[in-house]
Coordinates of C-alpha atoms in Angstrom, one line a residue:
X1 CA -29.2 3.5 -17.0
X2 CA -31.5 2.1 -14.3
X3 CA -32.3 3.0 -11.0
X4 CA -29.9 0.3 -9.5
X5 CA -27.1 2.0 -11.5
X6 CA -27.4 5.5 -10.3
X7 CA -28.3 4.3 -6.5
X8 CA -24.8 2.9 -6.9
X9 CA -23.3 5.4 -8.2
X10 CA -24.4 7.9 -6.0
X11 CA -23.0 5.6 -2.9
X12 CA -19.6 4.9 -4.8
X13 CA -19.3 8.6 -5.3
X14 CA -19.7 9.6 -1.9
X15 CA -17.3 6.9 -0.3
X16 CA -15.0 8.6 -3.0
X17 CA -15.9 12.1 -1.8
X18 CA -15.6 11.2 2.4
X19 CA -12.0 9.7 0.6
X20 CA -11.0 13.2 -0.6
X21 CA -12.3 15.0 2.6
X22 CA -10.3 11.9 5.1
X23 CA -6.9 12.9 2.7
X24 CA -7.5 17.0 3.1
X25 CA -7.0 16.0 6.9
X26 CA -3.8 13.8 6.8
X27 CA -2.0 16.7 4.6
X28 CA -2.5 18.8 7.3
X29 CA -0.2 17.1 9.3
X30 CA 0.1 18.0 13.1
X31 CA -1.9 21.1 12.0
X32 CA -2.3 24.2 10.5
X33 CA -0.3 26.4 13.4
X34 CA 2.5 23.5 13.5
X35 CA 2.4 23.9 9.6
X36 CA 3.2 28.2 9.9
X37 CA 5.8 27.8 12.0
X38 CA 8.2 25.7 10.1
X39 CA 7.2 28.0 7.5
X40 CA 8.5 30.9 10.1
X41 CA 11.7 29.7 10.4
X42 CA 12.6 29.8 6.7
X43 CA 11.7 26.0 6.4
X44 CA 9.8 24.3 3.8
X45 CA 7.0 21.6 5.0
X46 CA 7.5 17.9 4.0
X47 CA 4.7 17.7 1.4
X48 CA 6.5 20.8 0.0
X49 CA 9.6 20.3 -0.2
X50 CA 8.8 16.6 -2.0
X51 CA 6.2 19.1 -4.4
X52 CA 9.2 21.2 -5.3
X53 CA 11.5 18.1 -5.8
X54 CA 9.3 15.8 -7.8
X55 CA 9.1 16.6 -11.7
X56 CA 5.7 18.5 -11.8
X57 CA 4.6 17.1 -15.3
X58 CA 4.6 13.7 -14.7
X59 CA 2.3 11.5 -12.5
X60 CA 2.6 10.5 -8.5
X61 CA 1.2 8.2 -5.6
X62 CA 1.6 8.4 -2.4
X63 CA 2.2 5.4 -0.1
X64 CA 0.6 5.1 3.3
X65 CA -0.9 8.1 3.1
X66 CA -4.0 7.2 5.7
X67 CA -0.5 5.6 8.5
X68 CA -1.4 5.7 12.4
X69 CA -5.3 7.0 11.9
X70 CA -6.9 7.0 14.4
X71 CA -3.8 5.4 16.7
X72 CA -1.7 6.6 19.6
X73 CA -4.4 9.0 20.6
X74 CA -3.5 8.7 24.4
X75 CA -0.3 10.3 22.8
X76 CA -1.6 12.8 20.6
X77 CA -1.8 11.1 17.5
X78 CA 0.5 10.1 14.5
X79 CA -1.1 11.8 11.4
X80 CA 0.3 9.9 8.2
X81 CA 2.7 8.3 10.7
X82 CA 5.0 11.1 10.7
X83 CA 6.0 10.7 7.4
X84 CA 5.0 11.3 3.6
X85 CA 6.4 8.8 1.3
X86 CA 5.7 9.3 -2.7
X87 CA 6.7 7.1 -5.4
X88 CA 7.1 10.2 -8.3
X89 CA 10.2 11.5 -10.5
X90 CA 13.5 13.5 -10.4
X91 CA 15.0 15.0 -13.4
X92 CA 13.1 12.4 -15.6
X93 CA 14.1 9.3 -13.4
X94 CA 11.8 7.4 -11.0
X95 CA 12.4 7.0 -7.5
X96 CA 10.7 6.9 -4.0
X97 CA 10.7 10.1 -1.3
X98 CA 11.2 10.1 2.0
X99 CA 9.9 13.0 3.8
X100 CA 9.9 13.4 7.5
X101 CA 7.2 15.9 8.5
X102 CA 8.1 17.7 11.4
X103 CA 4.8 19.5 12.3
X104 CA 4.1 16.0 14.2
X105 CA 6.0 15.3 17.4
X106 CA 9.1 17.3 15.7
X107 CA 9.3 14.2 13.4
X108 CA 9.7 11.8 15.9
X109 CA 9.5 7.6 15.2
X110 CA 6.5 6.1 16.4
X111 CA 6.0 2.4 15.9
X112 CA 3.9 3.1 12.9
X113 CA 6.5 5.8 11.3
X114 CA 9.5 3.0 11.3
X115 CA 7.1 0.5 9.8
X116 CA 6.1 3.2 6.9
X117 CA 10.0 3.8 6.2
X118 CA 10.7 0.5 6.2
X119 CA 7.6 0.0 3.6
X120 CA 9.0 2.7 1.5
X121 CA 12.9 0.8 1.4
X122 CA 11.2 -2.7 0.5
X123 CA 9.7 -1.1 -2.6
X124 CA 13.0 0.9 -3.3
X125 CA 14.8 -3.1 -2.7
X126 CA 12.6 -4.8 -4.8
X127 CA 12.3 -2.3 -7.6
X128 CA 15.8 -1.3 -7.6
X129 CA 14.4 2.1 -7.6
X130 CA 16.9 5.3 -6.2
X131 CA 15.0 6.5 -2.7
X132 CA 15.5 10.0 -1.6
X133 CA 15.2 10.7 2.2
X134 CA 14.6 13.8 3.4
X135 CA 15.9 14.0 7.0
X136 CA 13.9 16.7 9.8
X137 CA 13.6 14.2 12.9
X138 CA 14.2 14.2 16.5
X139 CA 14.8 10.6 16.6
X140 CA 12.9 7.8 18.5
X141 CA 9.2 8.7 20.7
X142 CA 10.7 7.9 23.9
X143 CA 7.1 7.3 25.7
X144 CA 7.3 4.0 23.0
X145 CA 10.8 3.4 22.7
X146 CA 9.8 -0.4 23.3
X147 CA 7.6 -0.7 20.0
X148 CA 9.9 0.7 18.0
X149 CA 13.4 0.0 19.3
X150 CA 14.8 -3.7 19.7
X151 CA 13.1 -5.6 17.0
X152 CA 13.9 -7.3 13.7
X153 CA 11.3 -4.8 11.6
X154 CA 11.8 -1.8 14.0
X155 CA 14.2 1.5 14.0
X156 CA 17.7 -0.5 13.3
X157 CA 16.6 -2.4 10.4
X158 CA 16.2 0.7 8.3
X159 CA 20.3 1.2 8.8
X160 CA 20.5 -2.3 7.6
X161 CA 18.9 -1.6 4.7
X162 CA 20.9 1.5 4.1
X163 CA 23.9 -1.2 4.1
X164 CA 21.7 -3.8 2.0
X165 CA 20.8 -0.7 -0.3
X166 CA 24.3 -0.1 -1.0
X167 CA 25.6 -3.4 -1.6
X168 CA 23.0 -3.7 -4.6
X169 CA 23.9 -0.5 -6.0
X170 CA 20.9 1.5 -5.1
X171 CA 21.3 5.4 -5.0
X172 CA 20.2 7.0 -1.8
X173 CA 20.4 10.7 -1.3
X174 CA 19.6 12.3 1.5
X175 CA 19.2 16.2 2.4
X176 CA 19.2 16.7 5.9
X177 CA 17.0 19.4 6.5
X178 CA 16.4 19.8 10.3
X179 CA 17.3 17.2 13.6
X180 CA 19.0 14.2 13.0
X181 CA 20.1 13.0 16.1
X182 CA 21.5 9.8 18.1
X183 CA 20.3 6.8 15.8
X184 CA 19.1 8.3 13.2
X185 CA 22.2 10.3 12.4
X186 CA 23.3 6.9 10.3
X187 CA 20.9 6.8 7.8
X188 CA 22.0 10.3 6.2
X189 CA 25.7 9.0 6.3
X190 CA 24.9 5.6 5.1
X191 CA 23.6 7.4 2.2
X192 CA 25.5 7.8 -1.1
X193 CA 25.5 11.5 -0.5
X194 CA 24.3 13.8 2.1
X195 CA 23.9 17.6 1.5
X196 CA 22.7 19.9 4.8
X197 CA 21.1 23.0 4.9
X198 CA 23.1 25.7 6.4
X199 CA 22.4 27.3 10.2
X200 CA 18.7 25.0 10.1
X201 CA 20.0 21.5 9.8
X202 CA 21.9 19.4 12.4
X203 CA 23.4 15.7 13.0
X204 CA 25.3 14.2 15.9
X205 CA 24.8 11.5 18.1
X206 CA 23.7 13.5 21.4
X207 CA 22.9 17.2 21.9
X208 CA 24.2 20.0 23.3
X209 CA 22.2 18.9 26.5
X210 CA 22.9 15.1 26.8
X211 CA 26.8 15.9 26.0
X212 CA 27.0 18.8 29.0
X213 CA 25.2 15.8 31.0
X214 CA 27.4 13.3 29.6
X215 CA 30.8 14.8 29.6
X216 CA 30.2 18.3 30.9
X217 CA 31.6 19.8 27.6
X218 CA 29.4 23.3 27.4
X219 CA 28.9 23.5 23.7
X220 CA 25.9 25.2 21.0
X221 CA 24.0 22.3 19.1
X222 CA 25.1 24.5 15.5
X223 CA 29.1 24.3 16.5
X224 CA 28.3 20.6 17.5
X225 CA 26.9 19.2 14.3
X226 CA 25.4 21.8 12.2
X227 CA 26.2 22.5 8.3
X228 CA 29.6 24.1 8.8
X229 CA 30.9 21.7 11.0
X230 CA 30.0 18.7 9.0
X231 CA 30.9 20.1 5.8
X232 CA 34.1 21.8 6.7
X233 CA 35.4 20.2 9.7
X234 CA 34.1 16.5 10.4
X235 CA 33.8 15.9 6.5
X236 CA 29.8 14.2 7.3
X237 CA 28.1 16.0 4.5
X238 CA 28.9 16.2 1.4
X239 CA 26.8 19.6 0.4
X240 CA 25.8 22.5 2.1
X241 CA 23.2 24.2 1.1
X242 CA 21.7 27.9 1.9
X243 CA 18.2 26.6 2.4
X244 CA 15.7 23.9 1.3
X245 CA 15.7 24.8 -1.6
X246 CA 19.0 24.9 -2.8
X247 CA 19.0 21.4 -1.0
X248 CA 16.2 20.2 -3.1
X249 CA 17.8 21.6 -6.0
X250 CA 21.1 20.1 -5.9
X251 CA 19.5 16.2 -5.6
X252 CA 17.6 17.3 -9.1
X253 CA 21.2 18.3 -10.3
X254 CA 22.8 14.8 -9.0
X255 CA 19.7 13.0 -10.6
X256 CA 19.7 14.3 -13.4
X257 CA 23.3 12.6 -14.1
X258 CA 22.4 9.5 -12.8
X259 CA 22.8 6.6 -15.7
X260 CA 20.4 4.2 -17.5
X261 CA 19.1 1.2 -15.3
X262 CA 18.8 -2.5 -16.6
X263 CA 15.2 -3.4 -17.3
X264 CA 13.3 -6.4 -17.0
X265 CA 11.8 -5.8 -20.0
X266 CA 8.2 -6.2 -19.5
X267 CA 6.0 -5.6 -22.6
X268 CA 4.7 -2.3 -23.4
X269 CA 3.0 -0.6 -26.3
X270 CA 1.5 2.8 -26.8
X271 CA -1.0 3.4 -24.4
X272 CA -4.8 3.3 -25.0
X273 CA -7.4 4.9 -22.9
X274 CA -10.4 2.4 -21.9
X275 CA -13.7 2.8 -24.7
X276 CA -16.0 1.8 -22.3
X277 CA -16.3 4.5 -19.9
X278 CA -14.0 4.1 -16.8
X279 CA -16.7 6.7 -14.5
X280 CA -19.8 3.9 -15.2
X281 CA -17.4 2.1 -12.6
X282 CA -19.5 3.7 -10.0
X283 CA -22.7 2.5 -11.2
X284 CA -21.9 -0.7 -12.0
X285 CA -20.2 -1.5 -8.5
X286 CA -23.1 -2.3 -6.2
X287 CA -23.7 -0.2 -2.9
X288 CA -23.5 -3.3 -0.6
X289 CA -21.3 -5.9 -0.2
X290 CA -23.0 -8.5 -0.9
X291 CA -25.0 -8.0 -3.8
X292 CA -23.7 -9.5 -7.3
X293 CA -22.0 -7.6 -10.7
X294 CA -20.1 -8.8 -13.6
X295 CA -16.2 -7.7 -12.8
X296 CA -15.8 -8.4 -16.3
X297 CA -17.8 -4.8 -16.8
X298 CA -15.1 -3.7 -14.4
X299 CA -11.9 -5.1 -16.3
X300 CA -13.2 -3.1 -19.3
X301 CA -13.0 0.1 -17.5
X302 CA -9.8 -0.6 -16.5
X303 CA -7.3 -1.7 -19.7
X304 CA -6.6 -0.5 -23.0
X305 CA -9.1 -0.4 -25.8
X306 CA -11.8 -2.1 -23.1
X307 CA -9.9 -5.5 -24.6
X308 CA -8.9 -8.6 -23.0
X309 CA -8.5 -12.2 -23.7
X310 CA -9.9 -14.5 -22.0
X311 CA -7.8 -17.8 -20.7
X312 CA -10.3 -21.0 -20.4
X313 CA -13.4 -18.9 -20.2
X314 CA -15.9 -21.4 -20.1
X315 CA -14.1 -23.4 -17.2
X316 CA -13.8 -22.4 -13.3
X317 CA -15.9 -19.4 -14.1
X318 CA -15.8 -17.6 -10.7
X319 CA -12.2 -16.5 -11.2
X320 CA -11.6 -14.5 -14.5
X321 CA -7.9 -15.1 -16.0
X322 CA -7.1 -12.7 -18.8
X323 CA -4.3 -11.0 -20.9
X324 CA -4.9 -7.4 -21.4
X325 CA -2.8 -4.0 -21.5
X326 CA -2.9 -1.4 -18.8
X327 CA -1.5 1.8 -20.1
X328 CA 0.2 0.4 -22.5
X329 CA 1.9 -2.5 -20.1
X330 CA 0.8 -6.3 -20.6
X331 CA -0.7 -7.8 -17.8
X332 CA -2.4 -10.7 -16.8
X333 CA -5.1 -10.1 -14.6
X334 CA -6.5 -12.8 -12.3
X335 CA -9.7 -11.6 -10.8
X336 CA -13.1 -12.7 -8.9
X337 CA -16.3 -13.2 -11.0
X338 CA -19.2 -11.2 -8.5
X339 CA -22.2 -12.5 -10.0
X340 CA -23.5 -16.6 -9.9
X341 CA -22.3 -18.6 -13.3
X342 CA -22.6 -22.0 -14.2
X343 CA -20.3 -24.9 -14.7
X344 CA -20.1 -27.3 -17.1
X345 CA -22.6 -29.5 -15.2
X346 CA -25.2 -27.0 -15.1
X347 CA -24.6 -26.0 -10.9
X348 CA -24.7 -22.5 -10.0
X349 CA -22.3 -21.4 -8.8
X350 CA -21.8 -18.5 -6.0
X351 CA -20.4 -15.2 -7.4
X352 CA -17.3 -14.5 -5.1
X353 CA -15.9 -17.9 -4.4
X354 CA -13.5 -20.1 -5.2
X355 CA -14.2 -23.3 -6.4
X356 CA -12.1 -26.1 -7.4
X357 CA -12.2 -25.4 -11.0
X358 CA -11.2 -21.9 -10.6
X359 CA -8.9 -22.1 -8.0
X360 CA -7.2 -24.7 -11.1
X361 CA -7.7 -22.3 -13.5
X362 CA -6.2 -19.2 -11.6
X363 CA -2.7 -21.5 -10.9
X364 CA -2.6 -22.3 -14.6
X365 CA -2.7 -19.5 -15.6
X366 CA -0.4 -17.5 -12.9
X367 CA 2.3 -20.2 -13.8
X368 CA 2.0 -19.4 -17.6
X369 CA 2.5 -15.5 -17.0
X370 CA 5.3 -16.3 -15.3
X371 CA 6.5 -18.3 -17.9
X372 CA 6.3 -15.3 -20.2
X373 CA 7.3 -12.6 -17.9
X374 CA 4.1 -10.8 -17.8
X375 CA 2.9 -8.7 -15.1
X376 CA 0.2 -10.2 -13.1
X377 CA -2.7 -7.8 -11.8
X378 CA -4.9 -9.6 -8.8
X379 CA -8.6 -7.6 -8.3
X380 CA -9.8 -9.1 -5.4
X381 CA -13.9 -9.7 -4.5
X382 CA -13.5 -12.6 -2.8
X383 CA -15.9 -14.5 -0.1
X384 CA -13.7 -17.6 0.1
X385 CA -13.1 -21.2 -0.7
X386 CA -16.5 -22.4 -1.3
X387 CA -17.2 -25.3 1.6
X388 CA -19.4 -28.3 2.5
X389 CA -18.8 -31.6 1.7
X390 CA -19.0 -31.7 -2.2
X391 CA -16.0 -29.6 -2.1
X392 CA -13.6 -31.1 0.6
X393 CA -14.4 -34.7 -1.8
X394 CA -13.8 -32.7 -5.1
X395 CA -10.2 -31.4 -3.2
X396 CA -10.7 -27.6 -2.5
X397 CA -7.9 -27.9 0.0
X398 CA -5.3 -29.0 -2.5
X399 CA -6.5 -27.1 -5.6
X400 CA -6.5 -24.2 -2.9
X401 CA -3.2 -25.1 -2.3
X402 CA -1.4 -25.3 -5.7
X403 CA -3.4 -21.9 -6.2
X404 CA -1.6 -20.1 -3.0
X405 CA 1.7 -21.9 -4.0
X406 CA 1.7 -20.5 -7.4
X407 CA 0.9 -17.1 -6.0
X408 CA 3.9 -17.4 -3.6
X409 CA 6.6 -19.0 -5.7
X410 CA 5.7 -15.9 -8.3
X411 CA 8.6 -14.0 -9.8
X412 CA 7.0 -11.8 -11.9
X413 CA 5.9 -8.4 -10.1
X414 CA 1.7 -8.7 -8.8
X415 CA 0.0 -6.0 -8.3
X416 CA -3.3 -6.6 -6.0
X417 CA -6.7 -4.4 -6.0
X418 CA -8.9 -4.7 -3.5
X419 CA -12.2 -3.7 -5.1
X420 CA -14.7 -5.3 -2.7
X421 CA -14.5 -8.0 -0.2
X422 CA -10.9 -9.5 1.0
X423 CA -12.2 -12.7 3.3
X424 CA -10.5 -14.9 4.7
X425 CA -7.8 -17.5 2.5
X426 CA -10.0 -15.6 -0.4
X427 CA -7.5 -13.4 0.5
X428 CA -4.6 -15.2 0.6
X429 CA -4.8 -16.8 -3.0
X430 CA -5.7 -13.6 -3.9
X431 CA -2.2 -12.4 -3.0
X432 CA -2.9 -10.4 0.2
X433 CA 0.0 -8.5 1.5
X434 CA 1.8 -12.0 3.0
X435 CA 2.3 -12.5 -0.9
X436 CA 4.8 -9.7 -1.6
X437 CA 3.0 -7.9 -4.1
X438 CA 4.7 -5.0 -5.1
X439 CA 2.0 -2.4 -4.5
X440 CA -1.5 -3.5 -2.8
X441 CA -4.1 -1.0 -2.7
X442 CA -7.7 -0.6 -2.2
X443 CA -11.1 1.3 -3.6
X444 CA -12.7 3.3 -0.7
X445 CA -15.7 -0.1 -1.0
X446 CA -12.9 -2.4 0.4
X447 CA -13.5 -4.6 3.0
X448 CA -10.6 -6.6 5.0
X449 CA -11.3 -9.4 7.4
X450 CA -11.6 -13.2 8.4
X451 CA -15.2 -13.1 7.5
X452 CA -18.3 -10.3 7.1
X453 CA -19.3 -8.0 9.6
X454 CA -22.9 -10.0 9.8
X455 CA -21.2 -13.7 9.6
X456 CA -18.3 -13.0 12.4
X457 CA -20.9 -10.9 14.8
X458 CA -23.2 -13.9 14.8
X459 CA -20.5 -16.4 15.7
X460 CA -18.8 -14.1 18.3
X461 CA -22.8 -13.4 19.7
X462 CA -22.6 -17.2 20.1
X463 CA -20.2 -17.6 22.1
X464 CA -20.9 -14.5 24.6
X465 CA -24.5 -15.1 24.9
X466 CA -23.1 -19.0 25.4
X467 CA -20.9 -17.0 28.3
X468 CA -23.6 -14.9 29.9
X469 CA -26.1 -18.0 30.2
X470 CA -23.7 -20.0 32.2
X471 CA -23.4 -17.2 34.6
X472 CA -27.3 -17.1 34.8
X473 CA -28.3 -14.5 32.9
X474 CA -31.4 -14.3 30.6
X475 CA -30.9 -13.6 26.9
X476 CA -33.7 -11.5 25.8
X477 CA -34.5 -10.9 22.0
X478 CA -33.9 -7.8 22.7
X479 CA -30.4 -8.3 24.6
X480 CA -29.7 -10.4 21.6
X481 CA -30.0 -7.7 19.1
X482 CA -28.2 -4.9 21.5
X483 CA -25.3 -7.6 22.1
X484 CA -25.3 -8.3 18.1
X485 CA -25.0 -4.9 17.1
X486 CA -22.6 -3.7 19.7
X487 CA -20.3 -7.0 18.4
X488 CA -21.3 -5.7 14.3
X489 CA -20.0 -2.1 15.1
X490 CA -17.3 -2.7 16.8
X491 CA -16.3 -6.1 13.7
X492 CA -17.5 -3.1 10.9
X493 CA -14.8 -0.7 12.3
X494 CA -12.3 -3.3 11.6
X495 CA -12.8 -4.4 8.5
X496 CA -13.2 -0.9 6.9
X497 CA -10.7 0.1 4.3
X498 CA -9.0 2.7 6.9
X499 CA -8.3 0.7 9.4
X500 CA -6.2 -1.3 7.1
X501 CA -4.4 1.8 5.7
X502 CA -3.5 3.4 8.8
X503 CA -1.9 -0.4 9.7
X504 CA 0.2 -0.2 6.6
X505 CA -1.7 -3.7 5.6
X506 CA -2.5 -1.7 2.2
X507 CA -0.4 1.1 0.3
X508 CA -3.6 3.1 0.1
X509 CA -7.0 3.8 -0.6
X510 CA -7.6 5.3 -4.0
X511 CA -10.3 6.3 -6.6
X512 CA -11.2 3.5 -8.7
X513 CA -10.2 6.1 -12.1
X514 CA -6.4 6.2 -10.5
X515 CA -6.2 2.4 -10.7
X516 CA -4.9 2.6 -13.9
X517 CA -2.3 5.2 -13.2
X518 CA -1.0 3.2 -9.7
X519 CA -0.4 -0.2 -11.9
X520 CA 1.2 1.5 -14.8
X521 CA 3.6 3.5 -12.4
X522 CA 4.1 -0.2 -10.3
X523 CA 5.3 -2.0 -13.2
X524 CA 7.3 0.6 -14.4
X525 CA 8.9 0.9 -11.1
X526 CA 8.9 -3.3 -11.5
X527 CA 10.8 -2.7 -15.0
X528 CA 13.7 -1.4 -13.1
X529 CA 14.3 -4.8 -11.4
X530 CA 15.6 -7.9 -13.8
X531 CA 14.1 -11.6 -12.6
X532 CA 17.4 -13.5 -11.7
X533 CA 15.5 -16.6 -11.1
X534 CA 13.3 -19.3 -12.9
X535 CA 9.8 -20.1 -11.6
X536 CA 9.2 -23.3 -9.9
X537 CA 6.6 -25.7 -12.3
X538 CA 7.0 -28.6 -10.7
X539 CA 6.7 -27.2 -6.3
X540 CA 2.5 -26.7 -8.0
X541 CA 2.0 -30.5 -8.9
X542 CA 0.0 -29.4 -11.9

């Protein structure tokens, strides 16, 4: 190994180790003390009580893990959004958690929590997956009750699911294991079954408080709309349980007779680890941005057997195309070449962009995957369309176009890695999150943005030194560089891989070695949901 190798690794590994020390914070929650007490009143915490539910021996990932970092924190902030959601397995079948964590704000809905929930029931919709909600809320953050209220993608379209949900056939349990009050008292009921836990649990439309206020009826929130009442009296719940546990219990029980699902039948074979090994991923990745690699040295790390095979290899080289296996699963992975190649005339070409030729290439092959229902795995380093005139007369724009159309008129589940840069349309054809993959996620060396830190502070120090001039004042060199970096900082903050994560424009931010385990898990989650329709050949004018 050389030099550059191991300076690599050594960077890789400690954006992976900051990674590991950033996720020991979220599973704290709102803290340690808020933690003990739930504890203290026989209850179990939300990471918990999903632990004790989810099948132990088999894998897990957890969605939107990094949610509202780093937001609200005039309010006190919004750790994981108030909410753990893991995609894992009950009695054997797969399904998505919900888990509202109490420890922050009592589990009350912030703008970010309802987007997160409503994250979770898109990938329970579009897998056809069961979803499990476990309910310990006190409904809506009434200091933002304007965020998170009104809208089409706020609080009421989660009930809407709940009704959508049902109409396709989609099991949804929930336990309620705490508050559930005024709105949120639906989505338990619009479940297929609800089971409470006895003297901790509660649901009802207003409390004790509101109804003395409203009505002037003096009456204990437990005789209102605890377990007994709702099991015995009102008929609500279907189950009562004697604590969380019991609760979690009987949804492995339900579960567990829970029959066989339709598949799409994507192709799988026994799975085979990589040969080439998947830790060199560190060295090989380069410690800056913009610095080149081979991703094919990547892809080998990442499927079966280190095998793939290559579609038009020696044309539009700056996209790979290839059909490989990833645990077992076939896949075709569309992917950004890092390093400069030549075409067929002899040009370099810049590692990183898309050119004509590839942008051809990548639609080609997208449209034959879907033609035999394969999988289609998207790792994105990508700068952008290349520009300047040679490219707007060779086309860009339309081979650009047929590329994004393909990607959007896809009916076969993508799956979308973000290993390295995300610029721009780059983006886009890349199928960014606009493109309905079924799981995006990113390596902790992800960057997210219109353009580089370096490229976008020197257009926005541009136009503000343009600004300052014209109100008479002197630009320095040295003003210049304290205006650039204050604009680089503040551009570099955005574009990290956080900042996307706690916006819910990613799933998550993994280690590159769990890559393998996050696709595998998507398209087995994908496998649960049939393609009804036909993909469109003729909307890419190929």
């Amino acid at each position: 190994m050389d030099i550059n190798f191991n300076k690599n690794e050594d960077v890789n590994k400690l954006q992976v180790s900051e990674l590991n020390k950033q996720l020991l914070k979220v599973y704290l929650g709102g803290g340690k003390a808020r933690l003990d007490k739930q504890r203290a009143k026989g209850k179990l915490t939300a990471r918990e009580r999903i632990d004790y539910l989810l099948d132990s021996d088999k894998d897990t990932i957890e969605i939107a893990a990094f949610a509202g970092q780093d937001m609200y924190i005039e309010h006190g902030g919004c750790p994981s959004g108030g909410v753990v959601v893991k995609i894992g397995y009950i009695s054997g079948r797969q399904c998505v958690v919900v888990a509202n964590d109490a420890s922050v704000k009592a589990g009350a809905w912030f703008p970010i929590t309802a987007k997160k929930n409503l994250r979770a029931q898109e990938i329970s919709i579009e897998n056809n997956l069961p979803i499990v909600y476990l309910v310990d809320s006190a409904g809506v953050y009434l200091p933002m009750q304007d965020e998170i209220f009104p809208d089409k993608e706020h609080f009421g379209r989660i009930f809407r699911n709940n009704a959508i949900m049902s109409s396709k056939g989609i099991t949804q349990i929930s336990a309620v294991m705490g508050s559930c009050v005024a709105g949120g008292a639906y989505l338990p009921i619009m479940s297929d079954e609800a089971i409470m836990v006895d003297k901790t649990s509660s649901i009802f439309l207003a409390g004790s408080y509101l109804v003395k206020a409203a009505i002037g009826e003096t009456i204990d929130n437990e005789t209102l709309g605890g377990a007994t009442t709702h099991n015995a009296i009102s008929g609500v719940a279907d189950y009562k349980a004697k604590d969380d546990k019991d609760a979690l219990d009987s949804i492995k029980n339900i579960f567990s007779k829970i029959g066989d699902y339709t598949k799409a039948g994507f192709n799988r074979i026994n799975p085979s680890n990589p040969t080439c090994n998947p830790n060199e991923i560190y060295g090989i990745l380069p410690k800056l941005r913009h610095e080149p690699y081979d991703m094919k040295e990547i892809i080998k790390r990442l499927v079966d057997n280190s095998e793939m095979e290559e579609y038009k290899k020696d044309f539009g080289k700056t996209i790979i195309c290839a059909y490989a296996r990833i645990d077992g699963w076939a896949v075709g992975i569309v992917a950004n070449q890092r390093k400069m190649v030549k075409n067929a005339k002899g040009e370099m070409q810049f590692g990183g962009v898309i050119y004509s030729d590839s942008a051809d290439k990548a639609t080609r092959f997208i449209a034959n995957c879907n033609q035999k229902k394969i999988p289609l795995v998207f790792l994105q380093d990508v700068t952008g369309f290349m520009v300047g005139s040679k490219s707007e007369h060779t086309g860009i724009i339309k081979d650009g176009a047929k590329m994004v159309n393909a990607v959007s008129n896809s009916v076969v589940p993508k799956f979308t890695v973000i290993i390295g840069n995300s610029y721009g349309a780059g983006n886009y054809a890349m199928c960014g999150k606009a493109y309905d993959p079924r799981l995006i996620f990113a390596w902790p060396s992800a960057n997210l943005a219109v353009m580089s830190g370096a490229s976008a502070a020197k257009v926005l120090l541009q136009i503000e030194t343009a600004s300052l001039k014209k109100k008479g004042e002197v630009i320095t060199k040295e003003k210049e560089k304290e205006l650039f970096d204050k604009i680089k900082n503040r551009y570099d903050k955005q574009i990290s891989p956080y900042y996307a994560a706690a916006r819910i424009w990613t799933d998550a931010i993994i280690k590159p070695l769990d890559t393998r385990k996050w696709i595998s898990m998507g398209i087995e989650a994908a496998n649960h949901a049939p393609i009804t329709k036909a993909f469109n050949m003729g909307a890419l004018q190929v």
